[in-house]
Short mmCIF file of C-alpha atoms and ligand atoms in Angstrom, two decimals:
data_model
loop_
_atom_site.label_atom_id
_atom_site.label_comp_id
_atom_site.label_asym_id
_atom_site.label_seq_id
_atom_site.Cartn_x
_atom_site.Cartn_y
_atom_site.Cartn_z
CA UNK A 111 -12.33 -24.23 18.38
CA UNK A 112 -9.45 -23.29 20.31
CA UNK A 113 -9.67 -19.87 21.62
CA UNK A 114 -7.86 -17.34 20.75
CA UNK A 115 -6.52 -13.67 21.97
CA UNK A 116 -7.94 -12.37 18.56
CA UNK A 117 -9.49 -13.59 15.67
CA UNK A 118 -7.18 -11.82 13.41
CA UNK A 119 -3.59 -9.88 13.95
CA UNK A 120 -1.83 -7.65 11.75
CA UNK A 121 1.70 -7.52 11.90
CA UNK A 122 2.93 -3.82 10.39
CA UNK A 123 1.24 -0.11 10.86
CA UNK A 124 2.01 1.33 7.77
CA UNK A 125 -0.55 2.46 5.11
CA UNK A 126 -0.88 -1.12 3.83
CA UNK A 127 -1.42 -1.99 7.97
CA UNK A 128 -4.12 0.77 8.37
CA UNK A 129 -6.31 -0.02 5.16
CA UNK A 130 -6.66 -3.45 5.78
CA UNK A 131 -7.33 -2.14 9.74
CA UNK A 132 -10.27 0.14 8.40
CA UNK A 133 -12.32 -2.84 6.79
CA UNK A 134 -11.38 -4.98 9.42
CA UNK A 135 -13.13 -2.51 11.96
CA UNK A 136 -16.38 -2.36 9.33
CA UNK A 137 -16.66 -6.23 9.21
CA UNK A 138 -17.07 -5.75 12.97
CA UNK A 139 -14.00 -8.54 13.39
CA UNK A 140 -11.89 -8.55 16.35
CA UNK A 141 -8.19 -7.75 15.80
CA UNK A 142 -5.01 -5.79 16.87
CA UNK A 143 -2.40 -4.19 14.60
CA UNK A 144 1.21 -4.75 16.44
CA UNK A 145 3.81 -2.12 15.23
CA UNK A 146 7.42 -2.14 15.69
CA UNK A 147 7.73 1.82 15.11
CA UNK A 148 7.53 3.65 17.89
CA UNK A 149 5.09 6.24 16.19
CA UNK A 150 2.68 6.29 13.08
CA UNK A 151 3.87 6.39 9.74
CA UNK A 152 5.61 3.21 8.02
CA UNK A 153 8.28 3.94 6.11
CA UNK A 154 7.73 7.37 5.53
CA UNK A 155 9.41 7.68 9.21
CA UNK A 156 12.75 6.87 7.92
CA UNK A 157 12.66 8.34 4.09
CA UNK A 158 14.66 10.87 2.78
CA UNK A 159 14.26 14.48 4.13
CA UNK A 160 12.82 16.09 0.74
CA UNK A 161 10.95 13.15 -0.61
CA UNK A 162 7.55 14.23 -1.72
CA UNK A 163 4.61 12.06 -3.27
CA UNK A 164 4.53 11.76 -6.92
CA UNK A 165 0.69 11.94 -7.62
CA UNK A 166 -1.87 14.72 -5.82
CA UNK A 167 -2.97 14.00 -2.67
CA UNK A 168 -6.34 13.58 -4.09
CA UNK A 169 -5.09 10.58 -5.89
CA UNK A 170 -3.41 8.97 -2.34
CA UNK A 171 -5.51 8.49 -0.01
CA UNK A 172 -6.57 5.60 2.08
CA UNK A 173 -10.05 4.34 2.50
CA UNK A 174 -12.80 6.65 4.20
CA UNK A 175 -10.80 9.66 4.30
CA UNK A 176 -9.04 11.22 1.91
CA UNK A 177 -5.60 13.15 2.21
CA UNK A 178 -6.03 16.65 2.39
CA UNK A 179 -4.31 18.74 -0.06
CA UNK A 180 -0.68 19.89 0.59
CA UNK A 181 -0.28 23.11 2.50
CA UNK A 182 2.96 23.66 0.14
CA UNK A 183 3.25 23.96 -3.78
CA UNK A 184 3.30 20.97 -5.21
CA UNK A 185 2.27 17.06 -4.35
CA UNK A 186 2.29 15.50 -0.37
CA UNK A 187 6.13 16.15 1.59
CA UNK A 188 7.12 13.00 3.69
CA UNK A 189 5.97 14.77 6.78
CA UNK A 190 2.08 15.60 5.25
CA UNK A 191 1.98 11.56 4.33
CA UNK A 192 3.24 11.03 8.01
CA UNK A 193 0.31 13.55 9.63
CA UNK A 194 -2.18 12.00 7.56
CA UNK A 195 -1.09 8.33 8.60
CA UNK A 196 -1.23 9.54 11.82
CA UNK A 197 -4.98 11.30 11.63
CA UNK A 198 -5.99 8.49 10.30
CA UNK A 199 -5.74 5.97 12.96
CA UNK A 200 -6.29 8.16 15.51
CA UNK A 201 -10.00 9.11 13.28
CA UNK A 202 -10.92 5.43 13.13
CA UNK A 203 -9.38 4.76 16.57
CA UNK A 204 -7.82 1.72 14.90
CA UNK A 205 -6.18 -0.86 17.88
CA UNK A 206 -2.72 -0.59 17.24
CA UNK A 207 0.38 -1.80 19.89
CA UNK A 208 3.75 0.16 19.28
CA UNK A 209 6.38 -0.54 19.60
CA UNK A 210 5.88 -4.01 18.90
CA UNK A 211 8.31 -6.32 17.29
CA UNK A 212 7.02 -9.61 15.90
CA UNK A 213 9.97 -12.02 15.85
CA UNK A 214 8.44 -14.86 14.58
CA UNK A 215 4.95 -16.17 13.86
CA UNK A 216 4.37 -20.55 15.30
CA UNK A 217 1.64 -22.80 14.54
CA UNK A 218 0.17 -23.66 18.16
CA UNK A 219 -2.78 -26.37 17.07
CA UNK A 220 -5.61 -24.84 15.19
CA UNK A 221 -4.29 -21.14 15.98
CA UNK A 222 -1.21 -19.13 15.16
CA UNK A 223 0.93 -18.06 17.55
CA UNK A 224 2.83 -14.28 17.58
CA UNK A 225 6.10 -14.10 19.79
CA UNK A 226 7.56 -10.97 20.38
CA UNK A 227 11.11 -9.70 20.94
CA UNK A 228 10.03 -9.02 24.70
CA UNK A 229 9.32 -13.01 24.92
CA UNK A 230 5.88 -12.27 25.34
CA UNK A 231 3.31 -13.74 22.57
CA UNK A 232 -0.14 -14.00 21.50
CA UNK A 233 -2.46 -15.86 19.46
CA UNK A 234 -4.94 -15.06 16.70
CA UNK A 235 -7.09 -17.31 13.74
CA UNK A 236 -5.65 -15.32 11.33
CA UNK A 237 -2.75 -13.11 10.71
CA UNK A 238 -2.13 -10.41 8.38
CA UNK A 239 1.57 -9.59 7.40
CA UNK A 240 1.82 -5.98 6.22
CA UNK A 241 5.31 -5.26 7.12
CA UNK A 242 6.39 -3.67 3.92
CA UNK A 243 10.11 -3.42 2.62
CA UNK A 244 12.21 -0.96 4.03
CA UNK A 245 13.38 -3.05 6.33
CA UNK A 246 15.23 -5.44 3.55
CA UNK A 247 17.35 -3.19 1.60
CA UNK A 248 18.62 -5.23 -1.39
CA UNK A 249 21.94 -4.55 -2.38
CA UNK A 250 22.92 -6.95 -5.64
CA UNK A 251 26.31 -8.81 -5.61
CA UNK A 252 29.23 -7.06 -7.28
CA UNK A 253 32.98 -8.30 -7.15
CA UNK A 254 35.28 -6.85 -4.47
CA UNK A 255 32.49 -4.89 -2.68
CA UNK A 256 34.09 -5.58 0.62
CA UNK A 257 37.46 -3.90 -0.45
CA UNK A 258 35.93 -0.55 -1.30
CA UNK A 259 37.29 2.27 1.89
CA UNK A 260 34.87 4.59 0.80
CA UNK A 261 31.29 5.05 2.10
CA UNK A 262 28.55 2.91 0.51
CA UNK A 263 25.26 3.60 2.03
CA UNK A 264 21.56 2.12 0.69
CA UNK A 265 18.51 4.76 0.18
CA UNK A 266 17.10 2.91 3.14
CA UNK A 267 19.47 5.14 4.95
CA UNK A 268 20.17 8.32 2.68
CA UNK A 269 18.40 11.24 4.44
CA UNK A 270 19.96 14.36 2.61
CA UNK A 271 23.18 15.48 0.37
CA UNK A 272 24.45 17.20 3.06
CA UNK A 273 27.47 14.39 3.75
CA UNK A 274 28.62 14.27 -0.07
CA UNK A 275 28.97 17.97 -1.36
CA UNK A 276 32.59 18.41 -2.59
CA UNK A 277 32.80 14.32 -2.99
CA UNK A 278 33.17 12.12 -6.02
CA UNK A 279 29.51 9.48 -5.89
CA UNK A 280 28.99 6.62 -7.78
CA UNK A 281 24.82 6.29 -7.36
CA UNK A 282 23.07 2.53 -8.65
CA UNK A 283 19.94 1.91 -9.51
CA UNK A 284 17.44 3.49 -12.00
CA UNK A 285 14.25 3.75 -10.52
CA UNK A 286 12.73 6.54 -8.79
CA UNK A 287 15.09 6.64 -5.59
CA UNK A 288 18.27 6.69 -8.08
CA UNK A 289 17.23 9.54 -10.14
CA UNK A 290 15.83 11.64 -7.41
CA UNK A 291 18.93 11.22 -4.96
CA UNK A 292 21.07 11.81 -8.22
CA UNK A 293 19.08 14.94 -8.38
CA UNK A 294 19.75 16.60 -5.01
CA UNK A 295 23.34 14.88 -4.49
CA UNK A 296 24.67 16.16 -7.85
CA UNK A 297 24.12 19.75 -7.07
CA UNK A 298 26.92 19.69 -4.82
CA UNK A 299 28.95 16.60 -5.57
CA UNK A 300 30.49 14.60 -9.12
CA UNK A 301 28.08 11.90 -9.57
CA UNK A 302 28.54 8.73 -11.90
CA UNK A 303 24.55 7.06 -12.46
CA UNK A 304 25.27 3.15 -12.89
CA UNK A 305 21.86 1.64 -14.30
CA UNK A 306 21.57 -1.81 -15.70
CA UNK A 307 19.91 -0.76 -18.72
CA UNK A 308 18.51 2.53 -20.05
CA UNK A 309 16.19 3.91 -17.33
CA UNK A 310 12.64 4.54 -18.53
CA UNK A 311 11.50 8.02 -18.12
CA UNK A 312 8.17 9.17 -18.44
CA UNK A 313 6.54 11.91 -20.27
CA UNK A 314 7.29 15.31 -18.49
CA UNK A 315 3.40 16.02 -18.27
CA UNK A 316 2.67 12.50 -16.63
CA UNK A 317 2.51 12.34 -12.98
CA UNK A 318 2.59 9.30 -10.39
CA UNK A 319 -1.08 8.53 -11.44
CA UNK A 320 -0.47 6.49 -14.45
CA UNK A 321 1.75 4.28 -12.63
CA UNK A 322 -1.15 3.10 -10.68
CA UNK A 323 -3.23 3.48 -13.04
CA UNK A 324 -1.07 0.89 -15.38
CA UNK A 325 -0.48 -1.21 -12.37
CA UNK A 326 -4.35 -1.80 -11.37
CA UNK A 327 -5.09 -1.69 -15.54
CA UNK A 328 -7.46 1.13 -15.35
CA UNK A 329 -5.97 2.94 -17.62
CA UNK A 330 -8.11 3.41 -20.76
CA UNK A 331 -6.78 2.13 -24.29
CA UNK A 332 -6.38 6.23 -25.53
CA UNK A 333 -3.71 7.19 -23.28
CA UNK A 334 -0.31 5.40 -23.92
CA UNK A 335 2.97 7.15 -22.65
CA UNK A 336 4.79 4.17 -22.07
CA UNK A 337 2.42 0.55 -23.15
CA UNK A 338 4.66 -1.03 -20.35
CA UNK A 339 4.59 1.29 -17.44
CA UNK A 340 5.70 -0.05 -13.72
CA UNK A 341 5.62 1.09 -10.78
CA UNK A 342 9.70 1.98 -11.17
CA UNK A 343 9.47 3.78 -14.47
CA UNK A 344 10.95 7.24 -13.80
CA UNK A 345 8.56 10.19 -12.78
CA UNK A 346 9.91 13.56 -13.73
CA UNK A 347 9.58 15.61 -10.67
CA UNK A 348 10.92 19.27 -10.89
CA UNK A 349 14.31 18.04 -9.42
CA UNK A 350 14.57 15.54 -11.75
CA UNK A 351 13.85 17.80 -14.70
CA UNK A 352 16.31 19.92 -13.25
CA UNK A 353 18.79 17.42 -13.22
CA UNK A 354 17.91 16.54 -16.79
CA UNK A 355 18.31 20.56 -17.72
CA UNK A 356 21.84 20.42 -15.76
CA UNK A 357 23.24 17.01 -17.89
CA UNK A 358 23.70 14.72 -15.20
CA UNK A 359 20.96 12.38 -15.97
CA UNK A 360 23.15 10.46 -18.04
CA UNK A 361 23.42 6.26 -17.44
CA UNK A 362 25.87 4.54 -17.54
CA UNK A 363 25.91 0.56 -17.80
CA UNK A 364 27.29 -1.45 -14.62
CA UNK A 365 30.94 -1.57 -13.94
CA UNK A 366 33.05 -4.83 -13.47
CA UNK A 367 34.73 -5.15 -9.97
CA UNK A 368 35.38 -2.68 -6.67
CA UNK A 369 39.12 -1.61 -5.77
CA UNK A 370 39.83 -0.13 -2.52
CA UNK A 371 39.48 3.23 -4.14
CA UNK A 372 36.79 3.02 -6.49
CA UNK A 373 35.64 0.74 -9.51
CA UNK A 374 37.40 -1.04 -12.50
CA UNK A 375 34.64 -0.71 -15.53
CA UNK A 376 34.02 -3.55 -17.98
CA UNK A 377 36.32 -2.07 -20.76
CA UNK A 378 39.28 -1.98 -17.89
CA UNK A 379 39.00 1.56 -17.07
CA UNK A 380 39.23 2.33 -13.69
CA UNK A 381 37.58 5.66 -11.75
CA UNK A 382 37.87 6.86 -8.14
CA UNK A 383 34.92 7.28 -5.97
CA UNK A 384 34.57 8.22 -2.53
CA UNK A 385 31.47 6.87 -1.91
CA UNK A 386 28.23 4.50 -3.40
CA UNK A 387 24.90 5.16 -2.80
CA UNK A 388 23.00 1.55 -3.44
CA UNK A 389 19.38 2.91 -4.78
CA UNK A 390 18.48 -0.98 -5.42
CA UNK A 391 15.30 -1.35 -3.64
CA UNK A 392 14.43 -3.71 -1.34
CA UNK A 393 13.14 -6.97 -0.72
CA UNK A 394 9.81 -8.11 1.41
CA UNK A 395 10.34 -7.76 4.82
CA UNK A 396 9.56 -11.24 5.94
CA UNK A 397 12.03 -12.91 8.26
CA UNK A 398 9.09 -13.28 10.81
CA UNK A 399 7.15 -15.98 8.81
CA UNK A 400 10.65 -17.72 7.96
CA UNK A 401 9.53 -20.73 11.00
CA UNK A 402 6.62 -20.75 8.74
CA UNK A 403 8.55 -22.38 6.16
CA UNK A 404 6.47 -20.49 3.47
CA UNK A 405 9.21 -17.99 2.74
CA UNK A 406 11.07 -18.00 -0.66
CA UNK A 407 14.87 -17.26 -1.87
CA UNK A 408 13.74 -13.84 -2.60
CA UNK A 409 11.51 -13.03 0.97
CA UNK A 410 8.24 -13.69 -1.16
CA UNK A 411 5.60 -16.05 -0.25
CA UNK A 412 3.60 -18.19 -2.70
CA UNK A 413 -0.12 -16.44 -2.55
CA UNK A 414 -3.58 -17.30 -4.14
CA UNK A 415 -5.53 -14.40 -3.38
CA UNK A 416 -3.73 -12.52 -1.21
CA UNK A 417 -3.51 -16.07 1.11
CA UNK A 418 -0.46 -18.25 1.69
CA UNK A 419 -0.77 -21.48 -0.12
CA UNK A 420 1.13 -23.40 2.36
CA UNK A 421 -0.10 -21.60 5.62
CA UNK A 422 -3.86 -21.04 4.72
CA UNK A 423 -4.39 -18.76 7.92
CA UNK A 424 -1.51 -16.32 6.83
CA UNK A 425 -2.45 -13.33 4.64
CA UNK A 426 -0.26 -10.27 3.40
CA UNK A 427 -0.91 -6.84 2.03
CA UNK A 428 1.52 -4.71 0.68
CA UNK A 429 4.41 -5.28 -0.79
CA UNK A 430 3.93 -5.01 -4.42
CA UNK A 431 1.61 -6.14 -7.03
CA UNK A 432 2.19 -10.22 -5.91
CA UNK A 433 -0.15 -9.19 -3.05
CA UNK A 434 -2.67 -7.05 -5.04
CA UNK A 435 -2.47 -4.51 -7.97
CA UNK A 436 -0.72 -1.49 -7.28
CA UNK A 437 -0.71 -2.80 -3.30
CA UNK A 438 2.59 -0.52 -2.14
CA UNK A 439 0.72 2.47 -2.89
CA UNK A 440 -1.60 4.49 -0.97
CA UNK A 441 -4.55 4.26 -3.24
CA UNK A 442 -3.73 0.57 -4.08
CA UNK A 443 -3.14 -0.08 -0.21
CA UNK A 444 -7.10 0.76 0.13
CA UNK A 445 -8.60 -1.35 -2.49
CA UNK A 446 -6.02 -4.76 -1.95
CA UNK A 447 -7.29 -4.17 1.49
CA UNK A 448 -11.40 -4.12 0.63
CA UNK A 449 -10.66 -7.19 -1.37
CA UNK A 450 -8.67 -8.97 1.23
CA UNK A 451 -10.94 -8.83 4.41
CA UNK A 452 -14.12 -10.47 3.09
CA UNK A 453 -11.94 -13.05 1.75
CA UNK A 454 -10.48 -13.46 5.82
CA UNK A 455 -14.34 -12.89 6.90
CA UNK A 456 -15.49 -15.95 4.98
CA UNK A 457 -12.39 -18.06 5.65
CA UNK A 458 -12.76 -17.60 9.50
CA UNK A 459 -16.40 -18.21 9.03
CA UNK A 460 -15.88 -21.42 7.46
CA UNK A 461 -13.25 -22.28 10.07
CA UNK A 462 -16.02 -21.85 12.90
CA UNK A 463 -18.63 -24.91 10.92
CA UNK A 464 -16.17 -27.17 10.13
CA UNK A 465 -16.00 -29.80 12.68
CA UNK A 466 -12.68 -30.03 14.60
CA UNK A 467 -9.99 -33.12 15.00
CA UNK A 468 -12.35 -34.67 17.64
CA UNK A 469 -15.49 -34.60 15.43
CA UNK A 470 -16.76 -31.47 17.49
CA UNK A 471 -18.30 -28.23 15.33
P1 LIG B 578 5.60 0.23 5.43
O1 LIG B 578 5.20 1.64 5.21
O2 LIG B 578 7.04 -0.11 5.38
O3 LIG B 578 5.00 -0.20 6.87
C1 LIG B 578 5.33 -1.43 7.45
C2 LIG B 578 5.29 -1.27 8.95
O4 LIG B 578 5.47 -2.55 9.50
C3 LIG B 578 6.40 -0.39 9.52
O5 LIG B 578 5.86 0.55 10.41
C4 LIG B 578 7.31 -1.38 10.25
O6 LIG B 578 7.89 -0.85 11.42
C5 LIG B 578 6.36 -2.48 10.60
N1 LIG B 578 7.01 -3.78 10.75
C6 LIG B 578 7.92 -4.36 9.91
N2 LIG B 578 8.29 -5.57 10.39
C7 LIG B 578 7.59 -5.75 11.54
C8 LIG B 578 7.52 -6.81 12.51
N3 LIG B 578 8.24 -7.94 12.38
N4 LIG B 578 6.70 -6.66 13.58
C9 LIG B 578 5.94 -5.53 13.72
N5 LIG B 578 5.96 -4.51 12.83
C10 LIG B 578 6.77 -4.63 11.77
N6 LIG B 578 3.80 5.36 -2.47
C11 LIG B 578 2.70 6.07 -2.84
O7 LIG B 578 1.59 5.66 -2.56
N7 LIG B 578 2.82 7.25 -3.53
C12 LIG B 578 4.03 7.76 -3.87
O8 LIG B 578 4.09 8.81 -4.50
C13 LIG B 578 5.20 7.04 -3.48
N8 LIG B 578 6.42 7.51 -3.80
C14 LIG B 578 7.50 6.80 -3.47
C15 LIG B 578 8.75 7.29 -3.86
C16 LIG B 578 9.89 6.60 -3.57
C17 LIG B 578 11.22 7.11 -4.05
C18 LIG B 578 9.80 5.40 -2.82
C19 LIG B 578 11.05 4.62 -2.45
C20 LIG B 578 8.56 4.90 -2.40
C21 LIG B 578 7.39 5.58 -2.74
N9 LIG B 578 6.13 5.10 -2.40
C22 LIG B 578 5.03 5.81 -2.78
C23 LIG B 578 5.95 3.77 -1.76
C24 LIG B 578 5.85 3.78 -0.26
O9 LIG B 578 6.86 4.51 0.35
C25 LIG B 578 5.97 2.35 0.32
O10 LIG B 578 5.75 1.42 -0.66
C26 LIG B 578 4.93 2.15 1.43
O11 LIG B 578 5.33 2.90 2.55
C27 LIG B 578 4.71 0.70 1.80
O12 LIG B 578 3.66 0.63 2.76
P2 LIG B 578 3.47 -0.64 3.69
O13 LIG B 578 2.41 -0.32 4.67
O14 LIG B 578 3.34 -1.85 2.86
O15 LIG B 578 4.89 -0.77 4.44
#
């Protein structure tokens, strides 16, 4: 065998990152996480100011240690998700380079090869990718978009309400970033909610939990709010009940075309707006494994098991359920990841017997 710098790397330090990290470090294999943050804590670095966990900290935690409960009323704040990201590695003194952008990921014989934007580069027998999604806002195609003069801005890059009090805002998207930046932005400002179809709200007494539970089907048969539960069903957390108590969680369906000034609507009304907040989610974030050629029209990549199909030494956590029930989630982070690293264990094992090209073992 060829040798390489280590026998696995994981590209991305966010909680999908750090789980798989943790059992990597119990199987006793060699690896490095690489990081392009600066600091610890993923996405929840560049989130909106007052977002807040929708489930108990209890029920969000990573493996070995759980979260410890929130020091204010009410579930986890951003900043008590980015504290406990950061305990955490520094607990299970997990290797981890930051800042460390990985621009693109080679095949270099029997190994893979990691280049950086620094031109420097490394090699390892396996890679993880657990690089997430915030860094591939989606933002879906509507007619005229480029002659709107207003501000459009995605979640990716909303931090507070603070720019759009007094203003007229269109906001897209019904999931749980629409209806929670409608909440805060309509106190000060004349919002329009554009939603495909009729957002799905869930029972006022039903927390985050049942969306993993439905995702990871662990939910038992009694309990039914909503048979068809996802992870983007709406969770009604006390601004969003507020917003509800106020009237402005009304829908409406999309509209036709941008003017400079606004939006024509599909019955040939036309409103003004002076600015559009995309809440559309995002795609995976995985322009590094594009010189793979295993990357699809929509960033995914074809998995059996957590492991490329086409590139059998690439792996990825994270993301959504395609790479594990529940597997954007703290809690689902942790078990994706104890599934995933006996499956790299036994592959890297088995890589090790097999005789090479020259007929070696
Ligand atoms: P990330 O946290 O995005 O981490 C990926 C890391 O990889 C980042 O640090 C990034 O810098 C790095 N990276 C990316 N590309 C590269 C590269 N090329 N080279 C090196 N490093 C790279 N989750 C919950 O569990 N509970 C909740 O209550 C909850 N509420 C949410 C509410 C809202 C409104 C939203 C939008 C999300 C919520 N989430 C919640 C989900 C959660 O925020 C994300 O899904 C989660 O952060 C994804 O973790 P990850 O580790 O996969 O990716």
């Amino acid at each position: 065998m060829s040798r390489a710098d280590h026998d696995v790397v994981v590209i991305g330090g966010g909680q999908a990152g750090l789980a798989v990290a943790y059992y990597l470090r119990r199987a006793e294999i060699d690896f490095v996480v690489l990081n392009a943050d600066d600091r610890p804590g993923g996405a929840w670095l560049h989130t909106w100011e007052s977002l807040r966990l929708f489930s108990p900290a209890g029920y969000s935690s990573l493996p070995g240690w759980p979260m410890p409960s929130s020091r204010t009323a009410g579930f986890p704040t951003r900043d008590e998700v980015i504290d406990y990201l950061t305990r955490y590695e520094e607990r299970y003194r997990l290797p981890i380079e930051r800042p460390c952008d990985v621009r693109s990921v080679e095949r270099d014989g029997e190994l893979l090869r990691l280049e950086f934007e620094d031109r420097r580069s490394i090699t390892a027998r396996a890679v993880v990718s657990a690089t997430g999604t915030w860094r591939a806002p989606y933002i879906p195609a509507y007619a005229d978009r480029d002659r709107f003069r207003g501000v459009q801005l995605h979640s990716a890059d909303y931090q507070n309400p603070d720019p759009f009090v007094g203003k007229r805002v269109l906001i897209v998207g019904g999931g749980n970033s629409g209806a929670q930046i409608l909440a805060e932005v309509s106190e000060g400002a004349e919002t329009v909610w554009v939603t495909r179809k009729d957002p799905v709200f869930l029972p006022d007494d039903v927390d985050g939990r049942v969306l993993f539970e439905r995702a990871s089907a662990r939910v038992p048969g009694d309990f039914d709010p909503a048979a068809n539960t996802t992870l983007g069903d709406i969770v009604m957390v006390p601004p969003v009940k507020a917003a509800r108590d106020r009237g402005v969680l009304n829908a409406v369906r999309p509209f036709e075309r941008f003017t400079e000034s606004g939006v024509v609507w599909r019955d040939g009304s036309e409103s003004r707006h002076d600015a559009v907040l995309w809440c559309t989610g995002f795609r995976p974030a995985t322009d590094h494994l594009r010189s793979l050629g295993v990357v699809e029209s929509d960033g995914r990549i074809e998995v059996v098991d957590q492991r490329s199909v086409k590139e059998p030494r690439l792996w990825l956590a994270g993301y959504g359920n395609w790479t594990g029930a529940a597997s954007a989630t703290l809690i689902g982070a942790g078990r994706t990841a104890r599934e995933l690293v006996p499956r790299i264990s036994a592959a890297l094992a088995e890589a090790k017997s097999s005789p090479d090209l020259d007929g070696r073992t």
